[in-house]
PDB file of C-alpha atoms in Angstrom:
ATOM      1  CA  MET A   1      36.995  99.661 -98.497  1.00  0.00           C
ATOM      2  CA  ILE A   2      37.344  99.184-102.237  1.00  0.00           C
ATOM      3  CA  PRO A   3      37.349 102.494-104.137  1.00  0.00           C
ATOM      4  CA  GLN A   4      34.415 102.981-106.472  1.00  0.00           C
ATOM      5  CA  ASN A   5      36.661 103.843-109.417  1.00  0.00           C
ATOM      6  CA  HIS A   6      38.404 100.473-109.263  1.00  0.00           C
ATOM      7  CA  LEU A   7      35.075  98.691-109.566  1.00  0.00           C
ATOM      8  CA  LEU A   8      34.030 100.863-112.498  1.00  0.00           C
ATOM      9  CA  VAL A   9      37.323 100.175-114.267  1.00  0.00           C
ATOM     10  CA  LEU A  10      36.945  96.416-113.763  1.00  0.00           C
ATOM     11  CA  SER A  11      33.407  96.647-115.133  1.00  0.00           C
ATOM     12  CA  LEU A  12      34.656  98.640-118.133  1.00  0.00           C
ATOM     13  CA  VAL A  13      37.377  96.071-118.845  1.00  0.00           C
ATOM     14  CA  LEU A  14      34.893  93.187-118.709  1.00  0.00           C
ATOM     15  CA  LEU A  15      32.485  95.068-120.978  1.00  0.00           C
ATOM     16  CA  THR A  16      35.255  95.689-123.506  1.00  0.00           C
ATOM     17  CA  ILE A  17      36.288  92.029-123.485  1.00  0.00           C
ATOM     18  CA  GLY A  18      32.670  91.064-124.105  1.00  0.00           C
ATOM     19  CA  VAL A  19      32.287  93.533-126.973  1.00  0.00           C
ATOM     20  CA  VAL A  20      35.478  92.257-128.615  1.00  0.00           C
ATOM     21  CA  GLY A  21      34.211  88.696-128.277  1.00  0.00           C
ATOM     22  CA  VAL A  22      30.876  89.529-129.913  1.00  0.00           C
ATOM     23  CA  LEU A  23      32.587  91.345-132.761  1.00  0.00           C
ATOM     24  CA  VAL A  24      35.438  89.004-133.679  1.00  0.00           C
ATOM     25  CA  ARG A  25      34.418  85.421-132.900  1.00  0.00           C
ATOM     26  CA  ARG A  26      32.687  83.166-135.427  1.00  0.00           C
ATOM     27  CA  ASN A  27      31.221  80.570-133.067  1.00  0.00           C
ATOM     28  CA  VAL A  28      27.693  81.512-131.981  1.00  0.00           C
ATOM     29  CA  ILE A  29      28.114  79.791-128.623  1.00  0.00           C
ATOM     30  CA  ILE A  30      31.166  81.894-127.780  1.00  0.00           C
ATOM     31  CA  ILE A  31      29.304  85.018-128.890  1.00  0.00           C
ATOM     32  CA  LEU A  32      26.586  84.116-126.363  1.00  0.00           C
ATOM     33  CA  MET A  33      29.290  83.711-123.698  1.00  0.00           C
ATOM     34  CA  SER A  34      30.593  87.193-124.555  1.00  0.00           C
ATOM     35  CA  ILE A  35      27.080  88.591-124.069  1.00  0.00           C
ATOM     36  CA  GLU A  36      27.094  86.972-120.637  1.00  0.00           C
ATOM     37  CA  LEU A  37      30.346  88.813-119.893  1.00  0.00           C
ATOM     38  CA  ILE A  38      28.720  92.123-120.878  1.00  0.00           C
ATOM     39  CA  LEU A  39      25.726  91.429-118.621  1.00  0.00           C
ATOM     40  CA  ASN A  40      28.091  90.603-115.760  1.00  0.00           C
ATOM     41  CA  ALA A  41      29.906  93.896-116.249  1.00  0.00           C
ATOM     42  CA  ALA A  42      26.583  95.739-116.024  1.00  0.00           C
ATOM     43  CA  ASN A  43      25.699  93.777-112.911  1.00  0.00           C
ATOM     44  CA  LEU A  44      28.979  94.716-111.269  1.00  0.00           C
ATOM     45  CA  ASN A  45      28.121  98.366-111.885  1.00  0.00           C
ATOM     46  CA  PHE A  46      24.686  97.907-110.299  1.00  0.00           C
ATOM     47  CA  VAL A  47      26.210  96.388-107.172  1.00  0.00           C
ATOM     48  CA  ALA A  48      28.994  98.965-106.989  1.00  0.00           C
ATOM     49  CA  PHE A  49      26.557 101.888-107.053  1.00  0.00           C
ATOM     50  CA  SER A  50      24.225 100.035-104.713  1.00  0.00           C
ATOM     51  CA  ARG A  51      27.063  99.935-102.193  1.00  0.00           C
ATOM     52  CA  GLN A  52      28.091 103.516-102.803  1.00  0.00           C
ATOM     53  CA  TRP A  53      24.636 104.931-102.091  1.00  0.00           C
ATOM     54  CA  GLN A  54      23.771 102.359 -99.416  1.00  0.00           C
ATOM     55  CA  ASN A  55      20.647 101.518-101.383  1.00  0.00           C
ATOM     56  CA  LEU A  56      19.532  97.971-102.102  1.00  0.00           C
ATOM     57  CA  THR A  57      17.734  98.801-105.362  1.00  0.00           C
ATOM     58  CA  GLY A  58      20.894  98.117-107.361  1.00  0.00           C
ATOM     59  CA  GLN A  59      21.102  94.608-105.979  1.00  0.00           C
ATOM     60  CA  ILE A  60      17.424  93.982-106.789  1.00  0.00           C
ATOM     61  CA  TRP A  61      18.060  94.940-110.407  1.00  0.00           C
ATOM     62  CA  GLY A  62      21.133  92.735-110.348  1.00  0.00           C
ATOM     63  CA  VAL A  63      18.885  89.794-109.511  1.00  0.00           C
ATOM     64  CA  PHE A  64      16.575  90.737-112.404  1.00  0.00           C
ATOM     65  CA  ASN A  65      19.619  91.047-114.671  1.00  0.00           C
ATOM     66  CA  ILE A  66      20.699  87.489-113.850  1.00  0.00           C
ATOM     67  CA  THR A  67      17.160  86.251-114.530  1.00  0.00           C
ATOM     68  CA  ILE A  68      17.081  87.948-117.922  1.00  0.00           C
ATOM     69  CA  ALA A  69      20.512  86.474-118.711  1.00  0.00           C
ATOM     70  CA  ALA A  70      19.241  82.983-117.918  1.00  0.00           C
ATOM     71  CA  ALA A  71      16.179  83.421-120.130  1.00  0.00           C
ATOM     72  CA  GLU A  72      18.283  84.867-122.945  1.00  0.00           C
ATOM     73  CA  VAL A  73      20.798  82.057-122.875  1.00  0.00           C
ATOM     74  CA  ALA A  74      18.083  79.380-122.821  1.00  0.00           C
ATOM     75  CA  VAL A  75      16.352  80.778-125.896  1.00  0.00           C
ATOM     76  CA  GLY A  76      19.660  81.588-127.624  1.00  0.00           C
ATOM     77  CA  LEU A  77      21.010  78.080-127.213  1.00  0.00           C
ATOM     78  CA  ALA A  78      17.687  76.597-128.382  1.00  0.00           C
ATOM     79  CA  ILE A  79      18.015  78.732-131.523  1.00  0.00           C
ATOM     80  CA  VAL A  80      21.596  77.483-131.954  1.00  0.00           C
ATOM     81  CA  ILE A  81      20.379  73.883-131.749  1.00  0.00           C
ATOM     82  CA  ALA A  82      17.572  74.528-134.251  1.00  0.00           C
ATOM     83  CA  LEU A  83      20.028  76.233-136.619  1.00  0.00           C
ATOM     84  CA  PHE A  84      22.541  73.426-136.260  1.00  0.00           C
ATOM     85  CA  ARG A  85      19.837  70.907-137.108  1.00  0.00           C
ATOM     86  CA  ASN A  86      18.967  72.771-140.291  1.00  0.00           C
ATOM     87  CA  ARG A  87      22.329  74.110-141.479  1.00  0.00           C
ATOM     88  CA  GLU A  88      24.949  71.858-139.820  1.00  0.00           C
ATOM     89  CA  THR A  89      26.944  74.862-138.656  1.00  0.00           C
ATOM     90  CA  VAL A  90      27.369  77.206-135.686  1.00  0.00           C
ATOM     91  CA  ASN A  91      29.379  79.702-137.711  1.00  0.00           C
ATOM     92  CA  VAL A  92      27.880  83.195-137.894  1.00  0.00           C
ATOM     93  CA  ASP A  93      29.565  83.922-141.219  1.00  0.00           C
ATOM     94  CA  GLU A  94      27.419  81.267-142.865  1.00  0.00           C
ATOM     95  CA  MET A  95      24.161  82.400-141.306  1.00  0.00           C
ATOM     96  CA  ASN A  96      22.784  84.764-143.911  1.00  0.00           C
ATOM     97  CA  LEU A  97      19.214  83.482-144.039  1.00  0.00           C
ATOM     98  CA  MET A  98      17.716  86.850-143.052  1.00  0.00           C
ATOM     99  CA  LYS A  99      20.123  88.937-145.127  1.00  0.00           C
ATOM    100  CA  TRP A 100      18.836  90.645-148.239  1.00  0.00           C
TER     101      TRP A 100
ATOM    102  CA  MET B   1      47.365  98.459 -98.734  1.00  0.00           C
ATOM    103  CA  ASN B   2      44.759  96.686 -96.683  1.00  0.00           C
ATOM    104  CA  TRP B   3      43.742  93.075 -97.144  1.00  0.00           C
ATOM    105  CA  GLY B   4      40.316  93.748 -98.639  1.00  0.00           C
ATOM    106  CA  LEU B   5      41.872  95.741-101.446  1.00  0.00           C
ATOM    107  CA  ALA B   6      44.483  93.053-102.123  1.00  0.00           C
ATOM    108  CA  VAL B   7      41.783  90.375-102.300  1.00  0.00           C
ATOM    109  CA  PHE B   8      39.796  92.601-104.645  1.00  0.00           C
ATOM    110  CA  TYR B   9      42.802  93.014-106.956  1.00  0.00           C
ATOM    111  CA  PHE B  10      43.357  89.255-106.955  1.00  0.00           C
ATOM    112  CA  PHE B  11      39.777  88.480-107.991  1.00  0.00           C
ATOM    113  CA  ALA B  12      39.672  91.365-110.477  1.00  0.00           C
ATOM    114  CA  ALA B  13      42.789  89.974-112.179  1.00  0.00           C
ATOM    115  CA  LEU B  14      41.231  86.504-112.145  1.00  0.00           C
ATOM    116  CA  ALA B  15      38.031  87.815-113.757  1.00  0.00           C
ATOM    117  CA  THR B  16      39.958  89.713-116.431  1.00  0.00           C
ATOM    118  CA  VAL B  17      42.186  86.765-117.303  1.00  0.00           C
ATOM    119  CA  GLY B  18      39.163  84.461-117.397  1.00  0.00           C
ATOM    120  CA  GLY B  19      37.335  86.853-119.724  1.00  0.00           C
ATOM    121  CA  VAL B  20      40.266  87.187-122.112  1.00  0.00           C
ATOM    122  CA  MET B  21      40.763  83.430-122.199  1.00  0.00           C
ATOM    123  CA  THR B  22      37.031  82.916-122.801  1.00  0.00           C
ATOM    124  CA  ILE B  23      37.044  84.893-126.024  1.00  0.00           C
ATOM    125  CA  THR B  24      40.403  83.623-127.333  1.00  0.00           C
ATOM    126  CA  ARG B  25      40.281  79.833-126.824  1.00  0.00           C
ATOM    127  CA  LYS B  26      39.762  77.724-129.911  1.00  0.00           C
ATOM    128  CA  ASN B  27      37.965  74.924-128.097  1.00  0.00           C
ATOM    129  CA  ALA B  28      34.518  76.014-126.883  1.00  0.00           C
ATOM    130  CA  VAL B  29      34.732  73.729-123.833  1.00  0.00           C
ATOM    131  CA  HIS B  30      37.852  75.560-122.679  1.00  0.00           C
ATOM    132  CA  SER B  31      36.000  78.853-123.153  1.00  0.00           C
ATOM    133  CA  ALA B  32      33.192  77.575-120.934  1.00  0.00           C
ATOM    134  CA  VAL B  33      35.642  76.575-118.189  1.00  0.00           C
ATOM    135  CA  TYR B  34      37.306  79.996-118.245  1.00  0.00           C
ATOM    136  CA  LEU B  35      33.846  81.567-118.161  1.00  0.00           C
ATOM    137  CA  VAL B  36      33.240  79.696-114.882  1.00  0.00           C
ATOM    138  CA  LEU B  37      36.458  81.216-113.551  1.00  0.00           C
ATOM    139  CA  THR B  38      35.219  84.711-114.415  1.00  0.00           C
ATOM    140  CA  PHE B  39      31.793  84.130-112.859  1.00  0.00           C
ATOM    141  CA  VAL B  40      33.279  82.771-109.629  1.00  0.00           C
ATOM    142  CA  ALA B  41      35.696  85.704-109.386  1.00  0.00           C
ATOM    143  CA  ILE B  42      32.818  88.165-109.852  1.00  0.00           C
ATOM    144  CA  ALA B  43      30.830  86.287-107.211  1.00  0.00           C
ATOM    145  CA  ALA B  44      33.753  86.734-104.804  1.00  0.00           C
ATOM    146  CA  ILE B  45      33.760  90.462-105.553  1.00  0.00           C
ATOM    147  CA  TYR B  46      30.039  90.552-104.695  1.00  0.00           C
ATOM    148  CA  VAL B  47      30.939  89.144-101.276  1.00  0.00           C
ATOM    149  CA  LEU B  48      33.538  91.881-100.823  1.00  0.00           C
ATOM    150  CA  LEU B  49      30.851  94.443-101.681  1.00  0.00           C
ATOM    151  CA  GLY B  50      28.443  92.986 -99.148  1.00  0.00           C
ATOM    152  CA  ALA B  51      25.961  91.627-101.691  1.00  0.00           C
ATOM    153  CA  ASP B  52      25.456  88.198-100.157  1.00  0.00           C
ATOM    154  CA  PHE B  53      22.198  87.397-101.933  1.00  0.00           C
ATOM    155  CA  LEU B  54      23.647  88.240-105.325  1.00  0.00           C
ATOM    156  CA  PHE B  55      26.657  86.062-104.551  1.00  0.00           C
ATOM    157  CA  ALA B  56      24.386  83.077-103.932  1.00  0.00           C
ATOM    158  CA  VAL B  57      22.343  83.746-107.052  1.00  0.00           C
ATOM    159  CA  GLN B  58      25.469  84.238-109.155  1.00  0.00           C
ATOM    160  CA  VAL B  59      26.958  80.920-108.060  1.00  0.00           C
ATOM    161  CA  LEU B  60      23.677  79.016-108.400  1.00  0.00           C
ATOM    162  CA  VAL B  61      22.389  80.459-111.666  1.00  0.00           C
ATOM    163  CA  TYR B  62      25.557  81.309-113.564  1.00  0.00           C
ATOM    164  CA  ALA B  63      28.156  78.810-112.381  1.00  0.00           C
ATOM    165  CA  GLY B  64      25.520  76.131-111.827  1.00  0.00           C
ATOM    166  CA  GLY B  65      22.765  76.569-114.387  1.00  0.00           C
ATOM    167  CA  ILE B  66      23.912  78.586-117.365  1.00  0.00           C
ATOM    168  CA  LEU B  67      27.286  76.859-117.609  1.00  0.00           C
ATOM    169  CA  VAL B  68      25.692  73.391-117.640  1.00  0.00           C
ATOM    170  CA  LEU B  69      23.419  74.614-120.433  1.00  0.00           C
ATOM    171  CA  PHE B  70      26.424  75.889-122.380  1.00  0.00           C
ATOM    172  CA  LEU B  71      28.331  72.635-121.914  1.00  0.00           C
ATOM    173  CA  PHE B  72      25.356  70.541-123.026  1.00  0.00           C
ATOM    174  CA  VAL B  73      24.959  72.562-126.208  1.00  0.00           C
ATOM    175  CA  ILE B  74      28.703  72.500-126.932  1.00  0.00           C
ATOM    176  CA  MET B  75      28.633  68.722-126.624  1.00  0.00           C
ATOM    177  CA  LEU B  76      25.543  68.512-128.868  1.00  0.00           C
ATOM    178  CA  VAL B  77      26.937  70.700-131.653  1.00  0.00           C
ATOM    179  CA  ASN B  78      30.474  69.416-131.664  1.00  0.00           C
ATOM    180  CA  LEU B  79      32.144  71.433-134.408  1.00  0.00           C
ATOM    181  CA  GLU B  80      35.623  72.815-134.413  1.00  0.00           C
ATOM    182  CA  GLU B  81      36.118  76.024-136.297  1.00  0.00           C
ATOM    183  CA  PRO B  82      38.831  76.076-138.931  1.00  0.00           C
ATOM    184  CA  ARG B  83      39.381  79.807-138.518  1.00  0.00           C
ATOM    185  CA  ARG B  84      38.907  81.288-135.108  1.00  0.00           C
ATOM    186  CA  PHE B  85      38.052  84.864-135.942  1.00  0.00           C
ATOM    187  CA  SER B  86      35.345  86.185-138.173  1.00  0.00           C
ATOM    188  CA  GLY B  87      35.940  88.066-141.423  1.00  0.00           C
ATOM    189  CA  GLY B  88      39.214  89.305-142.881  1.00  0.00           C
ATOM    190  CA  ARG B  89      41.858  91.706-141.632  1.00  0.00           C
ATOM    191  CA  MET B  90      39.679  94.630-142.622  1.00  0.00           C
ATOM    192  CA  ARG B  91      36.853  93.510-140.389  1.00  0.00           C
ATOM    193  CA  LEU B  92      39.163  92.719-137.473  1.00  0.00           C
ATOM    194  CA  ALA B  93      40.646  96.213-137.735  1.00  0.00           C
ATOM    195  CA  ALA B  94      37.180  97.772-137.867  1.00  0.00           C
ATOM    196  CA  SER B  95      36.097  95.773-134.812  1.00  0.00           C
ATOM    197  CA  GLY B  96      39.214  96.833-132.930  1.00  0.00           C
ATOM    198  CA  ALA B  97      38.667 100.478-133.817  1.00  0.00           C
ATOM    199  CA  MET B  98      35.028 100.364-132.691  1.00  0.00           C
ATOM    200  CA  THR B  99      36.011  98.740-129.413  1.00  0.00           C
ATOM    201  CA  LEU B 100      38.779 101.247-128.762  1.00  0.00           C
ATOM    202  CA  LEU B 101      36.327 104.073-129.461  1.00  0.00           C
ATOM    203  CA  LEU B 102      33.828 102.645-126.977  1.00  0.00           C
ATOM    204  CA  PHE B 103      36.551 102.095-124.396  1.00  0.00           C
ATOM    205  CA  GLY B 104      37.886 105.627-124.886  1.00  0.00           C
ATOM    206  CA  ILE B 105      34.474 107.277-124.548  1.00  0.00           C
ATOM    207  CA  LEU B 106      33.615 105.367-121.371  1.00  0.00           C
ATOM    208  CA  ALA B 107      37.083 105.822-119.846  1.00  0.00           C
ATOM    209  CA  THR B 108      37.058 109.589-120.431  1.00  0.00           C
ATOM    210  CA  THR B 109      33.561 109.771-118.974  1.00  0.00           C
ATOM    211  CA  PHE B 110      34.783 108.001-115.834  1.00  0.00           C
ATOM    212  CA  ALA B 111      37.880 110.170-115.651  1.00  0.00           C
ATOM    213  CA  ARG B 112      35.911 113.410-116.033  1.00  0.00           C
ATOM    214  CA  SER B 113      33.133 112.500-113.614  1.00  0.00           C
ATOM    215  CA  THR B 114      33.421 114.033-110.185  1.00  0.00           C
ATOM    216  CA  SER B 115      34.481 111.324-107.786  1.00  0.00           C
ATOM    217  CA  VAL B 116      32.103 110.867-104.903  1.00  0.00           C
ATOM    218  CA  THR B 117      33.537 109.338-101.785  1.00  0.00           C
ATOM    219  CA  ALA B 118      31.642 106.225-100.938  1.00  0.00           C
ATOM    220  CA  VAL B 119      29.314 106.282 -97.996  1.00  0.00           C
ATOM    221  CA  ALA B 120      30.880 104.352 -95.153  1.00  0.00           C
ATOM    222  CA  ALA B 121      29.643 100.800 -95.246  1.00  0.00           C
ATOM    223  CA  SER B 122      27.208 100.178 -92.454  1.00  0.00           C
ATOM    224  CA  PRO B 123      26.138  96.549 -92.345  1.00  0.00           C
ATOM    225  CA  ALA B 124      22.383  96.268 -92.431  1.00  0.00           C
ATOM    226  CA  ALA B 125      21.026  95.279 -89.056  1.00  0.00           C
ATOM    227  CA  GLU B 126      18.917  92.378 -90.315  1.00  0.00           C
ATOM    228  CA  GLY B 127      21.403  91.133 -92.923  1.00  0.00           C
ATOM    229  CA  ASN B 128      21.583  91.455 -96.668  1.00  0.00           C
ATOM    230  CA  LEU B 129      19.527  88.364 -97.554  1.00  0.00           C
ATOM    231  CA  GLN B 130      16.563  89.398 -95.460  1.00  0.00           C
ATOM    232  CA  ALA B 131      16.689  93.001 -96.633  1.00  0.00           C
ATOM    233  CA  VAL B 132      16.800  92.046-100.315  1.00  0.00           C
ATOM    234  CA  GLY B 133      14.013  89.515 -99.848  1.00  0.00           C
ATOM    235  CA  ALA B 134      11.773  92.012 -98.066  1.00  0.00           C
ATOM    236  CA  MET B 135      12.354  94.624-100.766  1.00  0.00           C
ATOM    237  CA  LEU B 136      11.775  92.092-103.548  1.00  0.00           C
ATOM    238  CA  TYR B 137       8.415  91.021-102.118  1.00  0.00           C
ATOM    239  CA  THR B 138       7.094  94.468-101.261  1.00  0.00           C
ATOM    240  CA  GLN B 139       8.350  97.296-103.415  1.00  0.00           C
ATOM    241  CA  TYR B 140       9.364  95.212-106.422  1.00  0.00           C
ATOM    242  CA  ILE B 141       6.610  92.597-106.403  1.00  0.00           C
ATOM    243  CA  LEU B 142       5.282  93.538-109.865  1.00  0.00           C
ATOM    244  CA  PRO B 143       8.653  93.283-111.691  1.00  0.00           C
ATOM    245  CA  PHE B 144       9.259  90.052-109.790  1.00  0.00           C
ATOM    246  CA  GLU B 145       6.052  88.519-111.120  1.00  0.00           C
ATOM    247  CA  VAL B 146       6.691  89.827-114.628  1.00  0.00           C
ATOM    248  CA  VAL B 147      10.129  88.209-114.577  1.00  0.00           C
ATOM    249  CA  SER B 148       8.611  84.899-113.514  1.00  0.00           C
ATOM    250  CA  VAL B 149       6.244  85.049-116.514  1.00  0.00           C
ATOM    251  CA  LEU B 150       9.227  85.910-118.731  1.00  0.00           C
ATOM    252  CA  LEU B 151      11.100  82.848-117.488  1.00  0.00           C
ATOM    253  CA  LEU B 152       8.082  80.649-118.192  1.00  0.00           C
ATOM    254  CA  VAL B 153       7.810  82.053-121.719  1.00  0.00           C
ATOM    255  CA  ALA B 154      11.544  81.530-122.292  1.00  0.00           C
ATOM    256  CA  MET B 155      11.272  77.942-121.088  1.00  0.00           C
ATOM    257  CA  ILE B 156       8.346  77.179-123.404  1.00  0.00           C
ATOM    258  CA  GLY B 157      10.125  78.932-126.265  1.00  0.00           C
ATOM    259  CA  ALA B 158      13.297  76.938-125.742  1.00  0.00           C
ATOM    260  CA  ILE B 159      11.335  73.672-125.723  1.00  0.00           C
ATOM    261  CA  VAL B 160       9.426  74.624-128.878  1.00  0.00           C
ATOM    262  CA  LEU B 161      12.600  75.679-130.714  1.00  0.00           C
ATOM    263  CA  GLY B 162      14.614  72.672-129.587  1.00  0.00           C
ATOM    264  CA  ARG B 163      12.138  69.869-130.237  1.00  0.00           C
ATOM    265  CA  PRO B 164      12.825  67.580-133.206  1.00  0.00           C
ATOM    266  CA  ARG B 165      10.889  67.984-136.420  1.00  0.00           C
ATOM    267  CA  ALA B 166       7.795  65.790-136.453  1.00  0.00           C
TER     268      ALA B 166
END
């Protein structure tokens, strides 16, 4: 039986890694990967509490979470391709089109 | 220490290492490979937690679908970055401080929360897959349908955004 706290700590560590990745990397594709890490951390929490309360609802929302992640990554990567076609870069520091 | 706990520690370490490597590698393809490592380790932890359906979905959708998508796009936009990290020292320090703050707040919340002993795991009589499927098609049928529409919209959006200029 894995203690609940261990799962929460693993989830927290993965979330922190994801946040660091979003904040410090320049490559949009790696930023999207970091967002995937954050979503996985959330999912781990859902499953952990689902097990703790012997309630399947957490796992159902985990399935929805994975679906949302797939949709997000499809649209995000399409945007990356469109941006690359226009600007020849995947570097977030050079994407200031919507800045004022 | 029992075996389940040891296996959990192994996969937790694997997931953490994979995550760290994902955000530090210079080559995006290497990042994608380490991301697979993290996803597979998390899938193994789902098995340990008795979430069989989620394990299957995680392997199929993440390790199978999303990673192929990532690799395709990395191959299409083949650019190496001259500098790995964004901004100057100032911005790196600010990012680190923000992250530490977030980590501290969440860690203290966990530490202060009253620990509840987990309910003893009682394997569902009809199995996890069947139970999740039954729940998905009865109680959660509306969110299920909404998510299917969302996926359709995302697919159309990705095609529209990715098509070449006429």
